[in-house]
Coordinates of C-alpha atoms and ligand atoms in Angstrom, one line a residue:
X139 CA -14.3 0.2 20.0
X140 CA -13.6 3.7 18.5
X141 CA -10.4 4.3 17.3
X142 CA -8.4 7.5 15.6
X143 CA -5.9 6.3 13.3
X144 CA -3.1 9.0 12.0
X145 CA -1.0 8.1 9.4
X146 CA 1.8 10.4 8.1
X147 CA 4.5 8.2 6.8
X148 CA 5.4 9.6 3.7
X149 CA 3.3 12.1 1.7
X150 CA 0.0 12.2 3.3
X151 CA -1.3 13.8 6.4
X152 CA -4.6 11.4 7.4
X153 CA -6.3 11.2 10.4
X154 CA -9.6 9.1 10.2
X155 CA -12.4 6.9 13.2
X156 CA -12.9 3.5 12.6
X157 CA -15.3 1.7 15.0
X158 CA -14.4 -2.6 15.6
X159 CA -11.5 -2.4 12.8
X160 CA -14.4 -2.0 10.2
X161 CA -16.8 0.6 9.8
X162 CA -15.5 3.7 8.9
X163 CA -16.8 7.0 10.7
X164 CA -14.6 9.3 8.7
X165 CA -11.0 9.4 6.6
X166 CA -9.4 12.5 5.9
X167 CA -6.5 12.4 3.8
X168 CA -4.6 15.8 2.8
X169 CA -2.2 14.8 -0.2
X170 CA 0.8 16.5 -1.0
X171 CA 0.7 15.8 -4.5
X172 CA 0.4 19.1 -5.6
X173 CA 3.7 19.9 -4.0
X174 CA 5.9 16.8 -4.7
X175 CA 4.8 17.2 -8.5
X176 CA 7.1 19.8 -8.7
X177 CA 9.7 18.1 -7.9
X178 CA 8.9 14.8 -9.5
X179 CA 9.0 12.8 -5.8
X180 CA 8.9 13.1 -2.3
X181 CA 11.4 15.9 -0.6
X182 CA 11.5 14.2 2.5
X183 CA 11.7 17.8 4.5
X184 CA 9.3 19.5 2.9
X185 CA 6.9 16.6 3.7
X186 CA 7.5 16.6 6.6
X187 CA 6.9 20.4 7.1
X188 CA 3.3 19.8 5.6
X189 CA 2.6 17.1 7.6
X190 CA 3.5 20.2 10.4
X191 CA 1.1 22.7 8.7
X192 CA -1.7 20.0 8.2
X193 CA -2.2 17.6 11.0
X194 CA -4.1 19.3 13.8
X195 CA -7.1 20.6 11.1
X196 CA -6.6 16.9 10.1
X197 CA -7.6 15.5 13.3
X198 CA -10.3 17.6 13.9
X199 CA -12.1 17.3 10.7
X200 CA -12.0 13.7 11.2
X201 CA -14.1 13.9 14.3
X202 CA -15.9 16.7 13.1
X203 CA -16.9 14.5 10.0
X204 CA -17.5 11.3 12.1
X205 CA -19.4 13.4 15.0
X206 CA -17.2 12.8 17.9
X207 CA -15.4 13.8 20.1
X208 CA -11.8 13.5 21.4
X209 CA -13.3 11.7 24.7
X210 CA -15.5 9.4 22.4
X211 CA -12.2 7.4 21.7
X212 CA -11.4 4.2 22.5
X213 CA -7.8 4.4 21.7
X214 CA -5.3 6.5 19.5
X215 CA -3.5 4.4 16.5
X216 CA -0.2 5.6 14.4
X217 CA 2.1 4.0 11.6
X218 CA 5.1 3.7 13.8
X219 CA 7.5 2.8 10.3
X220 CA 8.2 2.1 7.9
X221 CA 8.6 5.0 6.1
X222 CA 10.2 8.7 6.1
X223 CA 11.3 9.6 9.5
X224 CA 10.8 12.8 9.7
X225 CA 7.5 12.5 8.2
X226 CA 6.6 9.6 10.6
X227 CA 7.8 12.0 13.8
X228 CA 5.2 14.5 13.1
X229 CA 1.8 11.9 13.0
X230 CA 4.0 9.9 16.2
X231 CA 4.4 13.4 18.8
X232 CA 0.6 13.6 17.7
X233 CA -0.8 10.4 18.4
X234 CA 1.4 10.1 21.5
X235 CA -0.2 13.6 23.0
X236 CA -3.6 12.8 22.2
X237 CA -2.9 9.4 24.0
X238 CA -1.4 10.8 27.1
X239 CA -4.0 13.7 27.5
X240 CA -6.8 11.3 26.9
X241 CA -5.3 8.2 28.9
X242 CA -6.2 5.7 26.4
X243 CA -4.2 3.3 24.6
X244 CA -1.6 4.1 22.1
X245 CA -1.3 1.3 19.4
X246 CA 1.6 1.7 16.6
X247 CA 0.6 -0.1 14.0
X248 CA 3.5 -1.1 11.0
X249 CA 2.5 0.3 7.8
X250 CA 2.3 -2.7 5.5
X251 CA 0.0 -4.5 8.3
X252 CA -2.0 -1.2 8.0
X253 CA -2.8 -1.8 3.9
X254 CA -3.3 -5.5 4.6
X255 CA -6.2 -4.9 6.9
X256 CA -7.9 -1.8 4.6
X257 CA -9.5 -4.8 3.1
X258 CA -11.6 -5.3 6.0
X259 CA -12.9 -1.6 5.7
X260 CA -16.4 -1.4 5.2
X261 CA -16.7 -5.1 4.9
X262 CA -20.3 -6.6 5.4
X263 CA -21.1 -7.6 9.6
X264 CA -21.4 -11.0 8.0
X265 CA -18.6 -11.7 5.8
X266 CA -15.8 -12.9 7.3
X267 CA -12.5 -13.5 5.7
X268 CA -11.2 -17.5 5.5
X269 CA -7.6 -18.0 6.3
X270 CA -5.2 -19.0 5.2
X271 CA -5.4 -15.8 3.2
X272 CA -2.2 -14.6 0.6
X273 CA -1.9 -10.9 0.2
X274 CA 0.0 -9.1 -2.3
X275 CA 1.3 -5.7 -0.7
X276 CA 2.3 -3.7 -3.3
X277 CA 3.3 0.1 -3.2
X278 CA 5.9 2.9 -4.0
X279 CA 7.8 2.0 -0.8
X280 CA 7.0 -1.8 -0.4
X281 CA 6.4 -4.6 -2.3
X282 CA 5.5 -7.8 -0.4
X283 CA 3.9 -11.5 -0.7
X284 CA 2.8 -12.3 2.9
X285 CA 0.5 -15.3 4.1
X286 CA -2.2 -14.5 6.7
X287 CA -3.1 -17.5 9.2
X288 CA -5.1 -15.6 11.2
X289 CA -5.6 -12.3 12.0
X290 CA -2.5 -10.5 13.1
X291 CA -0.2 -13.6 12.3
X292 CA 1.8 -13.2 9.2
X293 CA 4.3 -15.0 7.6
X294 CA 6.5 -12.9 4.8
X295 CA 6.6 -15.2 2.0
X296 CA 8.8 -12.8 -0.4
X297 CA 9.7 -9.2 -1.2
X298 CA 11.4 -6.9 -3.6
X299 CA 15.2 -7.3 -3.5
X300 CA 15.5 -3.6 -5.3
X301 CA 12.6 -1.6 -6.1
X302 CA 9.2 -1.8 -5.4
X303 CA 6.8 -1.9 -8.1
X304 CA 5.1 1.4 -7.3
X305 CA 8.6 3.2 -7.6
X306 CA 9.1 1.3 -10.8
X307 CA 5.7 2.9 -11.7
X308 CA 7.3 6.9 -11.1
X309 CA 10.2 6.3 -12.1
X310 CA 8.8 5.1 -15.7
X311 CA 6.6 7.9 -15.6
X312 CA 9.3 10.0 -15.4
X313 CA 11.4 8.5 -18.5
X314 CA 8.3 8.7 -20.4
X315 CA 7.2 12.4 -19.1
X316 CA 4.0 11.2 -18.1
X317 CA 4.4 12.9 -14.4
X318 CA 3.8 12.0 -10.8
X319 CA 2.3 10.0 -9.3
X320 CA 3.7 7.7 -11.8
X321 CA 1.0 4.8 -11.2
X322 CA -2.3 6.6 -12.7
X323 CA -0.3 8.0 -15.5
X324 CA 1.0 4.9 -16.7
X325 CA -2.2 3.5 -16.5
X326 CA -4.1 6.1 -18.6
X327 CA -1.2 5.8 -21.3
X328 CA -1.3 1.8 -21.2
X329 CA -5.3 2.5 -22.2
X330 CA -4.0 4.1 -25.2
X331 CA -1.2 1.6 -26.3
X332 CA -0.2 -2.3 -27.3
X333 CA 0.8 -4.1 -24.2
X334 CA 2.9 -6.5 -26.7
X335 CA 5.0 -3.8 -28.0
X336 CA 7.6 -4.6 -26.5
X337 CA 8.9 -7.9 -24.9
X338 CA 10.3 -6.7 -21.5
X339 CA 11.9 -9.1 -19.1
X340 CA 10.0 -10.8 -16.6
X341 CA 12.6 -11.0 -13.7
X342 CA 12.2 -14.1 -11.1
X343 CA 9.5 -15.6 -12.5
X344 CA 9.7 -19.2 -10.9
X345 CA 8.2 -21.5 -9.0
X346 CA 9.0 -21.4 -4.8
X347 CA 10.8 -17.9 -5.7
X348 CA 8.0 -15.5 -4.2
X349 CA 10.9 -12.4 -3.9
X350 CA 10.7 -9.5 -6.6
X351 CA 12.5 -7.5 -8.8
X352 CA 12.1 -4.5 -10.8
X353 CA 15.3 -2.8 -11.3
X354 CA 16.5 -4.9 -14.4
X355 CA 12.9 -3.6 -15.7
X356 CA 13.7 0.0 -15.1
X357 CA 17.2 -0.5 -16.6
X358 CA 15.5 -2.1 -20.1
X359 CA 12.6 0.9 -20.2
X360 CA 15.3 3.5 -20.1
X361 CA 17.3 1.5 -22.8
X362 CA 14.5 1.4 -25.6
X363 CA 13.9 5.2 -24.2
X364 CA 17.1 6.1 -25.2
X365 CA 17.3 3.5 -28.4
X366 CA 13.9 5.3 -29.6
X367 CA 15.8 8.7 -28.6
X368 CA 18.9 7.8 -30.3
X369 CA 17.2 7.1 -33.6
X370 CA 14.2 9.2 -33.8
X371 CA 14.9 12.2 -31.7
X372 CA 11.7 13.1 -29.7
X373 CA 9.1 10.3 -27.9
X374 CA 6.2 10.2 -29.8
X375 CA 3.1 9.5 -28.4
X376 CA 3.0 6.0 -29.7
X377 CA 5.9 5.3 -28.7
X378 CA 4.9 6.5 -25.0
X379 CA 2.1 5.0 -25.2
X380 CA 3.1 1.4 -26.2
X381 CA 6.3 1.3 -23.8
X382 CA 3.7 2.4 -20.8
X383 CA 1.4 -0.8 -21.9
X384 CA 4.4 -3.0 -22.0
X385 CA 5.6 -2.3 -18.8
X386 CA 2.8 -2.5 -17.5
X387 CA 1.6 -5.7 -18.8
X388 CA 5.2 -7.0 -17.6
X389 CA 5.2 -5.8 -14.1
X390 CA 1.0 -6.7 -13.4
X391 CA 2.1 -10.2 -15.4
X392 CA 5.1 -10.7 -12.5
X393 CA 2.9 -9.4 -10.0
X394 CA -0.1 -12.0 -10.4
X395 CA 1.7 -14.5 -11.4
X396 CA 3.6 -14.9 -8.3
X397 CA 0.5 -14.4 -6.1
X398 CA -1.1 -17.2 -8.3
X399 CA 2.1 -19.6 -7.1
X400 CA 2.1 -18.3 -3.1
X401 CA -1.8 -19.3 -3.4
X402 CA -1.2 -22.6 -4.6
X403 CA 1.5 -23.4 -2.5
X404 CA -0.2 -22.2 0.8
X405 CA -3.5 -23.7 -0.2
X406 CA -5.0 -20.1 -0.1
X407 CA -8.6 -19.7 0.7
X408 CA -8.4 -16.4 -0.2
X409 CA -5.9 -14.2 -2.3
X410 CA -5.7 -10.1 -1.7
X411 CA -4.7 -7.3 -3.2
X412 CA -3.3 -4.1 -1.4
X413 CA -1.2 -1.1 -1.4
X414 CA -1.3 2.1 -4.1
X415 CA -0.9 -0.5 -6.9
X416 CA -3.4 -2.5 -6.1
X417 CA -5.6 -0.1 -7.4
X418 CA -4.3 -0.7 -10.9
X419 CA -7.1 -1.9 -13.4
X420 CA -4.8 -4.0 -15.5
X421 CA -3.3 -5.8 -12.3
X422 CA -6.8 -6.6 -10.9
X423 CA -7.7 -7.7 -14.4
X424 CA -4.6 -10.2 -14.4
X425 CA -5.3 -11.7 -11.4
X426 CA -9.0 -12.4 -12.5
X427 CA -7.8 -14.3 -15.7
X428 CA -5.6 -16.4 -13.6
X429 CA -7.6 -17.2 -11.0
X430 CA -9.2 -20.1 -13.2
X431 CA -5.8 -21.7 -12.0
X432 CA -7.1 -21.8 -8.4
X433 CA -9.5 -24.3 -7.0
X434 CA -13.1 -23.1 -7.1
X435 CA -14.0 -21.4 -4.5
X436 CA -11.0 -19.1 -3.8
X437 CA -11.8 -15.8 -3.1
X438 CA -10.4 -12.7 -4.4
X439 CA -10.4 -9.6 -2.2
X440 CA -9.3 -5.6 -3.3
X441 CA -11.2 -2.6 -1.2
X442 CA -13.1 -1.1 -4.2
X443 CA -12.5 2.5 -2.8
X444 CA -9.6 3.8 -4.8
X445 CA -9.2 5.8 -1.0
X446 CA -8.2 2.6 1.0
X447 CA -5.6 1.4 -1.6
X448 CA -3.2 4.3 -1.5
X449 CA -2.0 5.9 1.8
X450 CA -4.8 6.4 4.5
X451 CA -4.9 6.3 8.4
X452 CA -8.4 4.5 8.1
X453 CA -6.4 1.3 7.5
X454 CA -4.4 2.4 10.4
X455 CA -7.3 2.9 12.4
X456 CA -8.4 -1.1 11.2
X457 CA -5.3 -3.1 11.8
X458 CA -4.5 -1.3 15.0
X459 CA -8.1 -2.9 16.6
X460 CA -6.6 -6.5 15.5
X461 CA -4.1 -5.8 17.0
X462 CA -5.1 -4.4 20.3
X463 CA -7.5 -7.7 20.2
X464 CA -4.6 -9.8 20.5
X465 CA -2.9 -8.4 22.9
X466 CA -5.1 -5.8 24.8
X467 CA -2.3 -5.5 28.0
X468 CA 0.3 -4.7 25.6
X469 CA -1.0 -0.9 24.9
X470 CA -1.2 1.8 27.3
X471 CA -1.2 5.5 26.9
X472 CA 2.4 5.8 28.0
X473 CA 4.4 3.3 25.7
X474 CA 7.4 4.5 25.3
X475 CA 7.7 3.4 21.5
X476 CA 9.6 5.5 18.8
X477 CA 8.9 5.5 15.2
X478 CA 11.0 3.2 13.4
X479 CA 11.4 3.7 9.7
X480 CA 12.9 0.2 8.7
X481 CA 10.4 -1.8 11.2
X482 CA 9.8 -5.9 11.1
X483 CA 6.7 -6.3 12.3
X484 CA 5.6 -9.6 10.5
X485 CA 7.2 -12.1 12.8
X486 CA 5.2 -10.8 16.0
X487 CA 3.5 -8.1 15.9
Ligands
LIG155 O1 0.4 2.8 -0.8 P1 0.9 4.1 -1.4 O2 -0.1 5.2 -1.4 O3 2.2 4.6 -0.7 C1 3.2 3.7 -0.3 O4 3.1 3.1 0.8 O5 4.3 3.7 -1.0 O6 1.3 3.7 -2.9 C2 1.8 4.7 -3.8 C3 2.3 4.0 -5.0 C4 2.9 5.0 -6.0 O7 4.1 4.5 -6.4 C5 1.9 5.1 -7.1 O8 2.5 5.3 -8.4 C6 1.3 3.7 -7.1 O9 1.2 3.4 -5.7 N1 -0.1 3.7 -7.7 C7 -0.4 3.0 -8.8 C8 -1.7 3.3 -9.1 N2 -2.2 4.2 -8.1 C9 -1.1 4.5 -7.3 N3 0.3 2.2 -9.5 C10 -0.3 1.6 -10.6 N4 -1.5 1.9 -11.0 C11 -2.3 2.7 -10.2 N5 -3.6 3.0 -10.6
LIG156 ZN1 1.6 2.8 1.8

């Protein structure tokens, strides 16, 4: 089963063909960084109004790159929420046109379910994934703990009462001047400096709690910022560097550690890493080291393609054949479905 997936829920206009929820045929993704840079974060107009410019050459160098055709579809896929609405709007009116004109099934797939399943992409024919299966969804707009039973039957286990650990990321970045996307940067500084600087406070870290928080982080970052300010006029490079290896350390260290628990707890066969932070070395690092903690045997699963941990419709494209599997009468080509920016999905999807 071919499917186009469109993504286009926040800062990137993606389009790409995935065949039976795995094999990739193409993934286009047009980023907006360049834009949002300037601004330090997402407008969310002026996203939108790229997504506008972008998306049809978006489409059709996805086929053109997987050598197909519109009619060589199976069915049209599209992150319904959550994310920016106005952003979402633009991939929705696309997907729902193509799936109208085409008379195949539309399928609107929830974001978060989108990065759990980009761990499938380009997976071996033979390797299956064991459930019960923890994943750790962690990006600028969501930061979750959710335990997979099966395919398409999650349990939300915890999330971030404030920020997400991505944002916490930026807005760092910002503090320290080290630009956006905030993730990367931090990460190329953290190379540089002493992740046991500075002691910063690991929020929630107990047994049974699997929720998150990172605004009491934030909060002590911008303190020492303005302490190191305060007595020594302008950051040093040091200083940068040490505070970005520190908070780094302290958010990846909260991060495992509570994936470590959930895995425990739910008797985890396999553990997984996903969303735009998941693709930072230090957290995958973390993980490994505590791993030892798990019973032999327990997998560990990240997609190794930098791509398929950030924002891409491939993902879209994967979790949208899962769920089409489950319930194949549920999708037609005129669902009257709206993009929903604040969606719950995990209960029933
Ligand atoms: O999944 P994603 O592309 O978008 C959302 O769904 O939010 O994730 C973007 C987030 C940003 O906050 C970015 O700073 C963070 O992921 N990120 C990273 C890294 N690469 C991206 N955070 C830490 N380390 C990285 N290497
Ligand atoms: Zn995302």
């Amino acid at each position: 089963m071919k499917i186009l997936g469109i993504e286009t829920s926040c800062d990137e206009t993606a389009c790409a063909v995935v065949e039976n929820g795995r094999r990739v045929l193409s993934s286009v993704i047009a980023s907006q960084i360049d834009i949002h840079a300037a601004t330090g974060g997402v407008v969310p107009e002026v996203a939108a109004r790229e997504h506008v410019l972008k998306i049809r050459a978006v489409i059709e160098e996805a086929l053109q790159k997987a050598g197909l055709k519109l009619g060589d579809m199976d069915a049209i896929a599209v992150t319904c929420g959550p994310g920016l609405l106005s952003s979402l709007l633009i991939g929705y009116s696309a997907a729902v046109t193509l799936a109208r004109v085409l008379k195949i099934p539309l399928i609107p797939v929830h974001h978060v379910a989108g990065h759990i399943y980009a761990n499938w992409l380009d997976l071996a024919p033979q390797d299956e994934i064991q459930f019960p299966a923890v994943v750790l969804t962690v990006s600028g707009g969501h930061n979750e703990l959710v335990l997979l039973k099966g395919n398409i039957d999650f349990e939300l286990l915890g999330e971030t009462l404030d920020d997400a650990a991505g944002e916490a990321f930026d807005k760092v970045a910002r503090l320290l001047n080290l630009g956006y996307p905030g993730g990367p940067a931090i990460g190329r500084a953290a190379l540089k400096g002493n992740p046991k600087a500075i002691n910063f406070p690991r929020a929630l870290v107990k047994k049974n709690n699997f929720n998150f928080s990172f605004s009491g982080l934030k909060t002590a970052v911008l303190r020492e910022v303005e302490n190191f300010h305060r007595q020594n006029g302008k950051l040093t490079a040091k200083f940068t560097n040490d505070c970005a290896a520190s908070f780094q350390e302290c958010v990846c260290d909260i991060l495992s550690e509570k994936l470590i628990l959930a895995a425990l707890k739910h008797e985890a066969k396999e553990i997984h890493l996903a969303g735009g932070v998941s693709a930072n070395a230090r957290l995958r690092e973390q993980v490994m080291e505590k791993m030892s903690r798990l019973p032999a045997g327990t997998a560990l699963r990240y997609n190794k393609n930098l791509q398929y941990c950030t924002d891409n419709a491939a993902m879209i494209a994967g979790a949208a054949y899962y769920l089409y599997l489950k319930a194949p009468k549920s999708y037609n080509f005129s669902a009257a479905v709206f993009p929903e920016p604040q969606l719950d999905l995990y209960a029933n999807p």
